[in-house]
CSV table of C-alpha atoms in Angstrom, one decimal:
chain,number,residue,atom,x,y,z
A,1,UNK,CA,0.0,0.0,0.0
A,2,UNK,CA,1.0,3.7,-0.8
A,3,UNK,CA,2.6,5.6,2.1
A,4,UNK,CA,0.0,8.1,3.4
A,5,UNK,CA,1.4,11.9,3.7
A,6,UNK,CA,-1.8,13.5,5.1
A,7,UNK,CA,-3.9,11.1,6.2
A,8,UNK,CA,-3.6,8.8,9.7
A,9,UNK,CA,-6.1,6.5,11.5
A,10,UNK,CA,-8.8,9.2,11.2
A,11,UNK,CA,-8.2,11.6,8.6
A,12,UNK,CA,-5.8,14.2,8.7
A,13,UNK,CA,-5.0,15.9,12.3
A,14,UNK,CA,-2.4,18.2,13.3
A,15,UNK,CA,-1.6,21.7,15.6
A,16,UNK,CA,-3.8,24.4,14.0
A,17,UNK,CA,-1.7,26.8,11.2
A,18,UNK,CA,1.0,24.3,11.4
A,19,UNK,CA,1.4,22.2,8.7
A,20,UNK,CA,-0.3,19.7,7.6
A,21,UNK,CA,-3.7,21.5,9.5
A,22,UNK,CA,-2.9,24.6,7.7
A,23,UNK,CA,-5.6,27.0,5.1
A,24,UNK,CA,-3.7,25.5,2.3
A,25,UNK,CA,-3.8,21.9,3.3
A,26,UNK,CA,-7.6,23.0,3.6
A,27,UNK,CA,-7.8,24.0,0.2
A,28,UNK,CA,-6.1,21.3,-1.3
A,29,UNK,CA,-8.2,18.6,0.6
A,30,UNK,CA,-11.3,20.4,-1.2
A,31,UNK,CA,-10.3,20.8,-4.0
A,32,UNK,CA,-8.9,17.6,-4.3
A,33,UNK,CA,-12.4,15.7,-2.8
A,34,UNK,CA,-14.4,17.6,-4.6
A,35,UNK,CA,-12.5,16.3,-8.2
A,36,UNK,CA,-12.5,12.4,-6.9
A,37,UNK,CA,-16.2,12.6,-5.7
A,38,UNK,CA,-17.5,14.6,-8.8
A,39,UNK,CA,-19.3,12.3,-11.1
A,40,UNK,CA,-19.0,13.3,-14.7
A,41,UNK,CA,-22.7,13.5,-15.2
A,42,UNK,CA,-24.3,17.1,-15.3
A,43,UNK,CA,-26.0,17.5,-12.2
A,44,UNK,CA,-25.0,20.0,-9.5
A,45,UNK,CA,-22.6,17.5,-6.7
A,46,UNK,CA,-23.1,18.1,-3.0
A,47,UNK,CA,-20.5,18.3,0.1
A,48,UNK,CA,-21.8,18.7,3.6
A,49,UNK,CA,-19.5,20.3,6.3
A,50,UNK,CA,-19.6,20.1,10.3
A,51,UNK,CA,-17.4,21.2,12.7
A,52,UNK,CA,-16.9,21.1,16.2
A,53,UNK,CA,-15.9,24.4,18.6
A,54,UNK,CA,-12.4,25.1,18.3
A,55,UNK,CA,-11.3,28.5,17.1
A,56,UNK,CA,-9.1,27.3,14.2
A,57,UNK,CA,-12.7,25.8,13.0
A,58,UNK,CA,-13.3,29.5,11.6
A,59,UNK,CA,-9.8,29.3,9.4
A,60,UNK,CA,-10.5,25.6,8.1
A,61,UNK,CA,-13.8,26.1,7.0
A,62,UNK,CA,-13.9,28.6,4.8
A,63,UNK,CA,-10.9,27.1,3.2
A,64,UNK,CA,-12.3,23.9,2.6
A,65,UNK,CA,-15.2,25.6,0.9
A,66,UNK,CA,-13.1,27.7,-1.6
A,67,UNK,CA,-11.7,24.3,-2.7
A,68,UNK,CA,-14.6,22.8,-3.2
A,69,UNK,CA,-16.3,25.3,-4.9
A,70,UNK,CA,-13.4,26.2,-7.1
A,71,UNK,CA,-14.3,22.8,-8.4
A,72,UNK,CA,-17.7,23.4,-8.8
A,73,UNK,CA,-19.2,21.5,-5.4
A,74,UNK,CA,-22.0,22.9,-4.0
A,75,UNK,CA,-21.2,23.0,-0.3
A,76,UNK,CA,-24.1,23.1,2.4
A,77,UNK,CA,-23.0,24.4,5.7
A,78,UNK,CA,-24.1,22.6,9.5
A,79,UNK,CA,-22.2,24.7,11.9
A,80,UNK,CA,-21.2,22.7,15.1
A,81,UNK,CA,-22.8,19.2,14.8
A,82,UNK,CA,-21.3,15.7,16.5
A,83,UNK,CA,-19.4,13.7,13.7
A,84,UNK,CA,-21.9,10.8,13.7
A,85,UNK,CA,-24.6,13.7,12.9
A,86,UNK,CA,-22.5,14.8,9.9
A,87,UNK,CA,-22.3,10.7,8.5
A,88,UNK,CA,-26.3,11.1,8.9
A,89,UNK,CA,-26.9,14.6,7.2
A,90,UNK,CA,-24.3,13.4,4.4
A,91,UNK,CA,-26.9,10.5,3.6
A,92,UNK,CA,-29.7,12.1,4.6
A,93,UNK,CA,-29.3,15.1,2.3
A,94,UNK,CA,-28.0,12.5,-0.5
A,95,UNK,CA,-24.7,14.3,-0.5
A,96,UNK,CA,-21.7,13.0,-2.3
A,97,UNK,CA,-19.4,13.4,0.7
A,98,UNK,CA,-18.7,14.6,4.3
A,99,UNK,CA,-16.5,16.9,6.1
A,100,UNK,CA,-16.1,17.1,9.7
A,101,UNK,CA,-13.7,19.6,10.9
A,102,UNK,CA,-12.2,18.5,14.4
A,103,UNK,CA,-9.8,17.0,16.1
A,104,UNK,CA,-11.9,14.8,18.9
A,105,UNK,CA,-11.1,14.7,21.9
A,106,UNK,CA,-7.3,16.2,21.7
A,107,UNK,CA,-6.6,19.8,22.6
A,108,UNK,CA,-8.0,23.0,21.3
A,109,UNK,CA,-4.8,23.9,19.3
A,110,UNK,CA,-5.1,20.6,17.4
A,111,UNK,CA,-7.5,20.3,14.4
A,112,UNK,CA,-8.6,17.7,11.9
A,113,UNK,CA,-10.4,16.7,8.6
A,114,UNK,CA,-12.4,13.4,8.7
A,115,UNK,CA,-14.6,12.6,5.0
A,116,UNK,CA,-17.5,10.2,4.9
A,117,UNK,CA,-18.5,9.0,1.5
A,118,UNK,CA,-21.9,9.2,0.3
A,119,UNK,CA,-22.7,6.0,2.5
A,120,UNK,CA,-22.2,7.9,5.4
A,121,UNK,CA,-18.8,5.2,6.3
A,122,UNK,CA,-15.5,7.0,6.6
A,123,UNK,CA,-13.4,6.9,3.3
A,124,UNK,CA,-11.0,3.7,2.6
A,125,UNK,CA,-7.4,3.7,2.6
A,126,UNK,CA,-7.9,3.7,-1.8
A,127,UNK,CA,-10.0,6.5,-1.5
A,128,UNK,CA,-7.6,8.8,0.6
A,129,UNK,CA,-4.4,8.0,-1.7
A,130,UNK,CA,-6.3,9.1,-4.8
A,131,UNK,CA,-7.3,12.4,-2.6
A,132,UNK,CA,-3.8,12.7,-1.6
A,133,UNK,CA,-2.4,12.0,-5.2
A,134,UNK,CA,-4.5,14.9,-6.2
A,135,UNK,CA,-3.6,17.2,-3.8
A,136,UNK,CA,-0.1,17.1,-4.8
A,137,UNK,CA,-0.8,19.0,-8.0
A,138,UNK,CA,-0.9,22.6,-8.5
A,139,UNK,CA,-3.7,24.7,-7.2
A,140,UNK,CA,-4.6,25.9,-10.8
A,141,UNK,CA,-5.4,22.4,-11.5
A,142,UNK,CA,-9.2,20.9,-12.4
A,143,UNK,CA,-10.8,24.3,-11.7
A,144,UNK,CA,-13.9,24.9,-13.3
A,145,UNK,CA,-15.5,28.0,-15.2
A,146,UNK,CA,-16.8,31.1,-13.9
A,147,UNK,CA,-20.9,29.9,-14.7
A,148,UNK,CA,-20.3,26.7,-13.1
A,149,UNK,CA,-18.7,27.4,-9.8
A,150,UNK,CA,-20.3,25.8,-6.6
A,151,UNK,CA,-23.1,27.4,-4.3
A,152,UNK,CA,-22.9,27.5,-0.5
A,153,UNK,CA,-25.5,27.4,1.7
A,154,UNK,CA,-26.1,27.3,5.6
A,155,UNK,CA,-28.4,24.8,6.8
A,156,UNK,CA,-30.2,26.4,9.6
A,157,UNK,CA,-31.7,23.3,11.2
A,158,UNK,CA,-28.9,20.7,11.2
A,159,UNK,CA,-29.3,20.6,14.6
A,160,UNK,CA,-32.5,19.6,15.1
A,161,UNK,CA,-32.7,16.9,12.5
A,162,UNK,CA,-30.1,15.5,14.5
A,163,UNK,CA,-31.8,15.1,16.9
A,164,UNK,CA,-34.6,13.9,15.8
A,165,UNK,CA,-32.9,10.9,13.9
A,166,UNK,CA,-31.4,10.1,17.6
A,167,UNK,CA,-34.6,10.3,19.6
A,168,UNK,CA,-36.0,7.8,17.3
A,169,UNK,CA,-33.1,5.3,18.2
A,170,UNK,CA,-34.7,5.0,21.8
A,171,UNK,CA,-38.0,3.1,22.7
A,172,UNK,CA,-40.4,4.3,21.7
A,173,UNK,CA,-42.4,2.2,24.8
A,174,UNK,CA,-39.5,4.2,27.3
A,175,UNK,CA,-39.5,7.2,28.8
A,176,UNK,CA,-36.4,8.5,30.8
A,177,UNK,CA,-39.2,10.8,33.3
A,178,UNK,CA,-38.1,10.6,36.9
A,179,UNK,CA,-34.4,10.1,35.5
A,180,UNK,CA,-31.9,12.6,36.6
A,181,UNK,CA,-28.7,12.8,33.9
A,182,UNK,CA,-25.6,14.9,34.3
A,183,UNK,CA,-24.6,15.4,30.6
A,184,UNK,CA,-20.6,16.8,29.7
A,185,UNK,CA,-20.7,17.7,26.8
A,186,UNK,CA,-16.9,18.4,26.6
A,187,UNK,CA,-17.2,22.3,25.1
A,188,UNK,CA,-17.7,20.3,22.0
A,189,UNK,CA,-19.8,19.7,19.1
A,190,UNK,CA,-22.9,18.0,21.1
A,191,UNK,CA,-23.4,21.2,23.5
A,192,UNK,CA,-26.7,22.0,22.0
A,193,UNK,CA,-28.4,18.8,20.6
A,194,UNK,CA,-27.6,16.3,23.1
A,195,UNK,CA,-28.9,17.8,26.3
A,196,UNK,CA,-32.2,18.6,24.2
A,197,UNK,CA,-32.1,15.5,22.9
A,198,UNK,CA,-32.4,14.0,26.8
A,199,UNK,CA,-34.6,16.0,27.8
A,200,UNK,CA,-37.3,16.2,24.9
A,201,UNK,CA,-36.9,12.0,25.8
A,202,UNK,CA,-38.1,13.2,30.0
A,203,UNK,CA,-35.1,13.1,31.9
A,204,UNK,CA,-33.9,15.8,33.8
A,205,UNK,CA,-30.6,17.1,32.8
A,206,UNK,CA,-27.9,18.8,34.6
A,207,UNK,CA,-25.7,20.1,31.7
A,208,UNK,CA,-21.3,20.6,32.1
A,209,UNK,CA,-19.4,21.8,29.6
A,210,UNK,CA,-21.9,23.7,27.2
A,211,UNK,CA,-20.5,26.6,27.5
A,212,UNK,CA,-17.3,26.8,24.2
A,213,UNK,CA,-15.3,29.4,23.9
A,214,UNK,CA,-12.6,27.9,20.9
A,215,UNK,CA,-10.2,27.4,23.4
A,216,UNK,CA,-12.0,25.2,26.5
A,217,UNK,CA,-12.9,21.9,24.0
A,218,UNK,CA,-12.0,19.3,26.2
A,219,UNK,CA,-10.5,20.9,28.7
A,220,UNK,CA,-10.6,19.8,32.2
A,221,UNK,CA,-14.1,18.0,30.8
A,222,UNK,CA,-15.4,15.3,28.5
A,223,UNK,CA,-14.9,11.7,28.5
A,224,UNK,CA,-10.6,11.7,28.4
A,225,UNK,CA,-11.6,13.8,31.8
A,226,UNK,CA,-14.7,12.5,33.4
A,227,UNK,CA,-13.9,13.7,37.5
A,228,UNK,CA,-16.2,16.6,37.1
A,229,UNK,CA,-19.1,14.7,35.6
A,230,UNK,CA,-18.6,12.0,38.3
A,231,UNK,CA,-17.9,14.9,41.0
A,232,UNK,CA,-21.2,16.1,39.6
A,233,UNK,CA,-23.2,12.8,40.0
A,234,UNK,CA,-22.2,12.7,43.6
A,235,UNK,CA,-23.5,16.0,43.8
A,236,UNK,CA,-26.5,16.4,42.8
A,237,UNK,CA,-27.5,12.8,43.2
A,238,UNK,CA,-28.1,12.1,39.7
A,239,UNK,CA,-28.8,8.7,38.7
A,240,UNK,CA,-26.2,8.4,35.8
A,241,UNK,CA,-23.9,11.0,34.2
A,242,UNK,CA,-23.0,10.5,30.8
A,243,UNK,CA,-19.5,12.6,29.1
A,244,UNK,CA,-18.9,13.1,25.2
A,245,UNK,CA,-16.0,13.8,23.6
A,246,UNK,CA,-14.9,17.0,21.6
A,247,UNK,CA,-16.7,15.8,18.2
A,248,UNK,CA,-19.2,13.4,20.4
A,249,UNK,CA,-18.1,10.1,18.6
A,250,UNK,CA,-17.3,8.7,22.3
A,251,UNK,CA,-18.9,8.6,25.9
A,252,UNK,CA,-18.0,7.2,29.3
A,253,UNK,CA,-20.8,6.7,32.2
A,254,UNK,CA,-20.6,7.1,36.0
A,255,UNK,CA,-23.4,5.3,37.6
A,256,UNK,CA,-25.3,7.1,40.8
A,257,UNK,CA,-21.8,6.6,42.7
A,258,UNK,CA,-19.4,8.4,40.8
A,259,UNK,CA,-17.9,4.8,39.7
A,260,UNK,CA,-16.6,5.0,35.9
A,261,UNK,CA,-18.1,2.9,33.3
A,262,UNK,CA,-15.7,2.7,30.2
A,263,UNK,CA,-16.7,1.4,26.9
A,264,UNK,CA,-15.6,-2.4,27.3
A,265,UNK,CA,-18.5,-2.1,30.0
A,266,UNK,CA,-20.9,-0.5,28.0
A,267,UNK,CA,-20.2,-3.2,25.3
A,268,UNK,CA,-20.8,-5.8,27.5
A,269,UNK,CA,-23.8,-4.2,28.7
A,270,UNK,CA,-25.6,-4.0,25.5
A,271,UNK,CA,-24.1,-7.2,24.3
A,272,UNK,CA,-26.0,-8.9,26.7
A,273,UNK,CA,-29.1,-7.2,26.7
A,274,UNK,CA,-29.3,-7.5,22.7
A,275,UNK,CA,-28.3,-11.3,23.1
A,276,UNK,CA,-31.3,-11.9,25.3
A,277,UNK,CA,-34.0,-9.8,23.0
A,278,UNK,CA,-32.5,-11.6,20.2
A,279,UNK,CA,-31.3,-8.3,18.2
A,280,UNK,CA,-27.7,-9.1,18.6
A,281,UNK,CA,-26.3,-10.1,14.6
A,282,UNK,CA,-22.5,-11.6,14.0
A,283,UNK,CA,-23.0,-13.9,16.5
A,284,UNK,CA,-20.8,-11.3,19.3
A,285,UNK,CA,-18.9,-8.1,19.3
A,286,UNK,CA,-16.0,-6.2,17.3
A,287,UNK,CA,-13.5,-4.4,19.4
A,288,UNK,CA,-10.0,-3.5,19.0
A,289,UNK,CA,-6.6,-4.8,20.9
A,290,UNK,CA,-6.9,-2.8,23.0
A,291,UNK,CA,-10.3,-3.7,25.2
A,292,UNK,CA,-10.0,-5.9,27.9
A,293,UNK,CA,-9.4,-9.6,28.1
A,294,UNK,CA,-12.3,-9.6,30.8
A,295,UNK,CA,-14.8,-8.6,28.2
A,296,UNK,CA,-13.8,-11.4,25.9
A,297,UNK,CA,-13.9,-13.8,28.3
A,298,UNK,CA,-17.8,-12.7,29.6
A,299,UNK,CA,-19.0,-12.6,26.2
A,300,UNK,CA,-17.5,-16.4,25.8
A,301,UNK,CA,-19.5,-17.2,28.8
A,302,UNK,CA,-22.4,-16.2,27.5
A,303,UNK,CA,-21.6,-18.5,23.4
A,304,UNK,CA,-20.3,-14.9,22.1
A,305,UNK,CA,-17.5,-14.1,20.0
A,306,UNK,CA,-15.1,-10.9,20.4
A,307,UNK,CA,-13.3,-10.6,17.5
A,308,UNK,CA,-10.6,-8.2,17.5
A,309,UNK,CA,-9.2,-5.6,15.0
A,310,UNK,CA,-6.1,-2.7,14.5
A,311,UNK,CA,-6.8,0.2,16.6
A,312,UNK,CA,-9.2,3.0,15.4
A,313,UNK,CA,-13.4,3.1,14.7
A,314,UNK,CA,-12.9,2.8,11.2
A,315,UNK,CA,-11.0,-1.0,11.5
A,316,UNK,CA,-13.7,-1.8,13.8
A,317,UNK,CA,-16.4,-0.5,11.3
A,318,UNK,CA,-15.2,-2.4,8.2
A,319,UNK,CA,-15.0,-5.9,10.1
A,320,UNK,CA,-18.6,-5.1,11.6
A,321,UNK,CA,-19.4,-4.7,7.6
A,322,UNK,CA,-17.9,-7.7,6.2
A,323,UNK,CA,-18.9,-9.8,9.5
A,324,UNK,CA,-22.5,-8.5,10.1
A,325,UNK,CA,-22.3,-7.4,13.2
A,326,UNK,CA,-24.4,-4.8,14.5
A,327,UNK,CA,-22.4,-3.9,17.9
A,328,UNK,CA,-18.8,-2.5,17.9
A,329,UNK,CA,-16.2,-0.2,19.4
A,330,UNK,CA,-13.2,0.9,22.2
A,331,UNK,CA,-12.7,0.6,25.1
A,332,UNK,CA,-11.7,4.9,24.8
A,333,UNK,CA,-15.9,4.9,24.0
A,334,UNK,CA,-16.3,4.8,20.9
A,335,UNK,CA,-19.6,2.4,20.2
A,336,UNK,CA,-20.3,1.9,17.2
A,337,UNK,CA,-24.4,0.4,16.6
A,338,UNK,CA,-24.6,-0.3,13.3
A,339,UNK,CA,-28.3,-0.5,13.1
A,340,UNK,CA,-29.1,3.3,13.7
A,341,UNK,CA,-25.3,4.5,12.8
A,342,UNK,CA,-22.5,4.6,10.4
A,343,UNK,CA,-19.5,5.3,13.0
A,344,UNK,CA,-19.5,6.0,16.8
A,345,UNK,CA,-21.9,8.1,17.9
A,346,UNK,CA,-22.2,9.4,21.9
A,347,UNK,CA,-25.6,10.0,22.1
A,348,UNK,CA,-26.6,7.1,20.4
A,349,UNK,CA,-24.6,4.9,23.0
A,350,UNK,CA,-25.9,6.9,25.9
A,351,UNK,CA,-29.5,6.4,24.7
A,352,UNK,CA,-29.0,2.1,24.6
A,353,UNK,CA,-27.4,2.2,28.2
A,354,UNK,CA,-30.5,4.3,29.2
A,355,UNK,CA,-32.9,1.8,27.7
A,356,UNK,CA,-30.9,-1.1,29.4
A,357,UNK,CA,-31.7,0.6,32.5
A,358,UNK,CA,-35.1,1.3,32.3
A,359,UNK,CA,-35.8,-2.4,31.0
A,360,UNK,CA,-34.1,-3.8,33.9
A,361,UNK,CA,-35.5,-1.8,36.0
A,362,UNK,CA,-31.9,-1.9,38.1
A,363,UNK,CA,-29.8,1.5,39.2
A,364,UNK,CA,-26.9,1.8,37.0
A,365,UNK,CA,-24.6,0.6,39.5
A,366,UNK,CA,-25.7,-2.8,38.8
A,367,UNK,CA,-25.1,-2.8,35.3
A,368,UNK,CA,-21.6,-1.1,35.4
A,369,UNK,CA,-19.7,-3.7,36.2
A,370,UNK,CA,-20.7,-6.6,33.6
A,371,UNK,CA,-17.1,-8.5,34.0
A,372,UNK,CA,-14.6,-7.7,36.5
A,373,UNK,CA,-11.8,-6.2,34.5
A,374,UNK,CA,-8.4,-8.2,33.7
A,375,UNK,CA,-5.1,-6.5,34.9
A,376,UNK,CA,-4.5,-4.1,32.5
A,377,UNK,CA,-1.7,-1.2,32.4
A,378,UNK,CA,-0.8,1.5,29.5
A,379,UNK,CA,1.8,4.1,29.2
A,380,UNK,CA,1.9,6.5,26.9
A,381,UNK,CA,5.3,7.9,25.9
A,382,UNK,CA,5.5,11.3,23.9
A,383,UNK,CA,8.6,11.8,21.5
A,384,UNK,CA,9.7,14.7,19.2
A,385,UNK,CA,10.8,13.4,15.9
A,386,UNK,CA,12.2,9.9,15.0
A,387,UNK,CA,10.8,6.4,15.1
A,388,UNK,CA,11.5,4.8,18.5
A,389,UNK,CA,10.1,2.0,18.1
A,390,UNK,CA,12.5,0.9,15.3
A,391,UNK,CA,15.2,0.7,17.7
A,392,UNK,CA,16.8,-2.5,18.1
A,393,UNK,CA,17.3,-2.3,21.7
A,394,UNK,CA,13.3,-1.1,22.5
A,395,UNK,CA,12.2,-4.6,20.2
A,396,UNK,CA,14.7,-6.8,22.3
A,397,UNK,CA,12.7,-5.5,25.3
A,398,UNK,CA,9.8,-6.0,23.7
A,399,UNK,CA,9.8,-9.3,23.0
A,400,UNK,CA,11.3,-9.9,26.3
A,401,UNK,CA,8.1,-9.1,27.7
A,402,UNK,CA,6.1,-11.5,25.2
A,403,UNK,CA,8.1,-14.2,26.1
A,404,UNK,CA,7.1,-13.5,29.8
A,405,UNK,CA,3.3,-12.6,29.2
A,406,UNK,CA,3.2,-15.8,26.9
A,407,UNK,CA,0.0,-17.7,27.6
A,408,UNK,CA,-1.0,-15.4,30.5
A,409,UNK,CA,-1.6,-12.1,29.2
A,410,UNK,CA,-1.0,-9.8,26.6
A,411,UNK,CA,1.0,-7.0,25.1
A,412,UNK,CA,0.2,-4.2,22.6
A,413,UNK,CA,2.8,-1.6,21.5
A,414,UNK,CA,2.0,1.0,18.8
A,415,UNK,CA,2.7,4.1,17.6
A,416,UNK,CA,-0.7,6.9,18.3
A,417,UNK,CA,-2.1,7.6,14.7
A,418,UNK,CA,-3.4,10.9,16.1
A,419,UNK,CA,-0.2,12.4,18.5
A,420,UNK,CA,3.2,11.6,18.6
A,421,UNK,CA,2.8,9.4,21.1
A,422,UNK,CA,3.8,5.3,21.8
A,423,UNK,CA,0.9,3.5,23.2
A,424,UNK,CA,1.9,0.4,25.8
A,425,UNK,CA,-0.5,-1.9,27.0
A,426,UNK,CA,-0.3,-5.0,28.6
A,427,UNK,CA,-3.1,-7.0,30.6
A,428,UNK,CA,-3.0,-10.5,32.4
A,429,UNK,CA,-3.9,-12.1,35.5
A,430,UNK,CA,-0.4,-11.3,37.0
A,431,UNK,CA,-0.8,-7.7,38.4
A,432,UNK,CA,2.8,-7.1,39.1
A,433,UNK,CA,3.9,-8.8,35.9
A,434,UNK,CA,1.8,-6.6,33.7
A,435,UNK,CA,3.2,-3.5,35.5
A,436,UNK,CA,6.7,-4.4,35.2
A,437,UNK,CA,7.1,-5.4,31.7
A,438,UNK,CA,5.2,-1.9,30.9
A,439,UNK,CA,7.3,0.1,33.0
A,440,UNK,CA,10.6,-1.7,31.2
A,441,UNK,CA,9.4,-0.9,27.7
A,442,UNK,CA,8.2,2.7,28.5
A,443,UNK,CA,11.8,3.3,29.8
A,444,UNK,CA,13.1,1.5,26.5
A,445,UNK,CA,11.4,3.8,24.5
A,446,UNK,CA,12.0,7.1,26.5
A,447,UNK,CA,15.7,6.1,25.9
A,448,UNK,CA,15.5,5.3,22.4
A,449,UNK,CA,13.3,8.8,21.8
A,450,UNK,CA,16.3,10.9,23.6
């Protein structure tokens, strides 16, 4: 396969006005798209753009829209909208591709460009090479005439179809009346339609993080930093809290206790409940290499498969495609449910663990803890420049610890597709082996990276 310049394990991503999350990266990408999505008939071709709330939004969006107009793509505005709600709008409105402008759930001064087909699924690795080949050329390249470039309009209730679509993912027999939800919204791209979303369903909502200002995205907030919503739970006696992500493609839960509930849990949670009602397809669940041997090892218990895949929603995604499964995700929180989505979506998540608990009837502390959770340890390891994990000496350590974990555990070492960062995990039923052999590469690779 071609060597990707632009493009990592979920589109392009990058510090804002640094290269490659610069205007004229921006440009490029649209103008580039919009030629590879551009059919040669004569109708007028659509592009659909979200964002989330970061300031360098502002700077990326306008320059993704001269591109694709220079092309002559009509280009139809959302404003801030979760990324799952941009894969919906993109089919919904019968668009020939989507844009999301964000960068999840990293910083503020990191920004990024996901594109959805006209499917709704996030592009293949064929798909981004040809945009990338493209965008190598010169900017007076495939632009069109005068008469024929594209329109752009803003759609004024993206928002609200949004929600809409979402609502209708929950029971229609269930109400959440007499629930009391803390929702964190993160300072993201779900600060408006989510808490409506829960409380046009009945519950009462105690909202965090809906207040952006470009620079607080995920700050101190969110699901990479759920204290607050927990804190809040405690507090006010809610009887779940529920936090997003910048782009609101992941959640965690606290139940009524503060106690968090990651996504392995919430995949076990559903797992089961679908299993029993007879709606779960594939015969189990997709996750990556990352989720917990304790969650394979419950859904065994129960005739269930977990079938693992690379890191990253869209590796999950494709095997839940070509395996029919209808239930997938991370353990970070992204959950993918295939049946009413075409990639993670928060809300959507949120809305099944909220049915699970008014079917059973149960307080969500009984439901958070499905399995009890394998020893597992990660380490992340930032460098600047170079490949540490190439080094000779930080493999021999590696498989050192493989050797060790063989037959009792396991051990995943990769390089971040989003930061510059080296991800270590290892799990197994030996606590203080795990630890060690994690602590012994991370000090490998901190070696290797000075």
């Amino acid at each position: 396969m071609n060597k990707r310049a632009f493009f990592g394990t979920d589109g392009i991503r990058g510090e804002a006005n640094r290269h490659p999350m610069t205007a004229e990266v921006a440009l490029r990408v649209g103008m580039a798209a919009g030629r590879v999505f551009m059919s040669q008939d004569e109708r007028r071709h659509l592009v659909v753009i979200g964002k989330d709330t970061r300031l360098s939004g502002y700077m990326i969006e306008p320059a993704l829209v001269a591109g694709f107009t220079s092309v002559g793509m009509d280009v139809r505005l959302l404003g801030p909208m979760p990324t799952p709600g941009v894969a919906m709008m993109t089919r919904s409105m019968r668009a020939d591709l989507g844009v999301m402008i964000s960068a999840s759930h990293n910083v503020f001064s990191d920004n990024g460009i996901k594109l959805f087909g006209p499917d709704g699924f996030k592009l293949s690795d064929a798909r981004e090479i040809e945009i990338e080949a493209l965008m190598a050329g010169g900017l007076d390249e495939g632009l069109t005439g005068p008469s024929q470039l594209g329109r752009v309009a803003r759609i004024d209730d993206s928002q609200a179809r949004y929600v809409e679509i979402a609502k209708a993912t929950f029971p229609r027999k269930l109400s959440l009346a007499g629930l009391r939800v803390v929702i964190d919204c993160a300072n993201g791209a779900a600060y408006k339609v989510t808490p409506l979303a829960l409380s046009e369903l009945g519950a009462e909502v105690l909202p965090l993080g809906v207040e952006p200002n470009g620079f607080n995205i995920n700050q101190d907030c969110g699901s990479t930093a759920p204290q607050a919503m927990a804190r809040m739970v405690k507090h006010y006696r809610a009887d779940l809290g529920i936090a997003l992500d910048g782009d609101a493609d992941r959640l965690v839960i606290s139940d009524e206790r503060g106690q968090i509930v990651d996504g392995d849990q919430i995949m076990a949670l559903i797992a089961d409940h679908w299993a029993r009602q007879g709606r779960l397809t594939g015969g189990g669940v997709v996750a990556t290499v990352m989720s917990n041997l304790g969650l394979e090892r419950f859904l065994e218990a129960r005739g269930l498969t977990l079938e693992r895949t690379p890191v990253g929603d869209r590796s999950v995604m494709v095997r839940m495609r070509e395996g029919g499964f209808n239930l997938g995700g991370e353990q970070s929180g992204h959950i993918i449910l295939s049946d009413f989505s075409t990639t993670g979506d928060g809300l959507i998540a949120a809305l099944q663990v909220l049915a699970c608990l008014r079917e059973s009837g149960k307080p969500m502390s009984a439901l958070a803890r499905q399995f009890e959770p394998a020893p597992q340890k990660l380490e992340n390891v930032r460098f600047v420049g170079g490949k540490p994990l190439e080094s000779e000496q930080v493999q021999g350590v590696i498989a050192q610890a493989k050797q060790r974990l063989n037959g009792a555990g396991r051990l995943v070492v990769r390089a971040s597709g989003t930061e510059p960062l080296i991800r270590i995990m290892a799990e197994g039923d030996d606590e203080k082996l795990v630890s060690q052999v994690v602590r012994e590469i991370a000090a490998a690779v901190k070696k290797a990276a000075a």
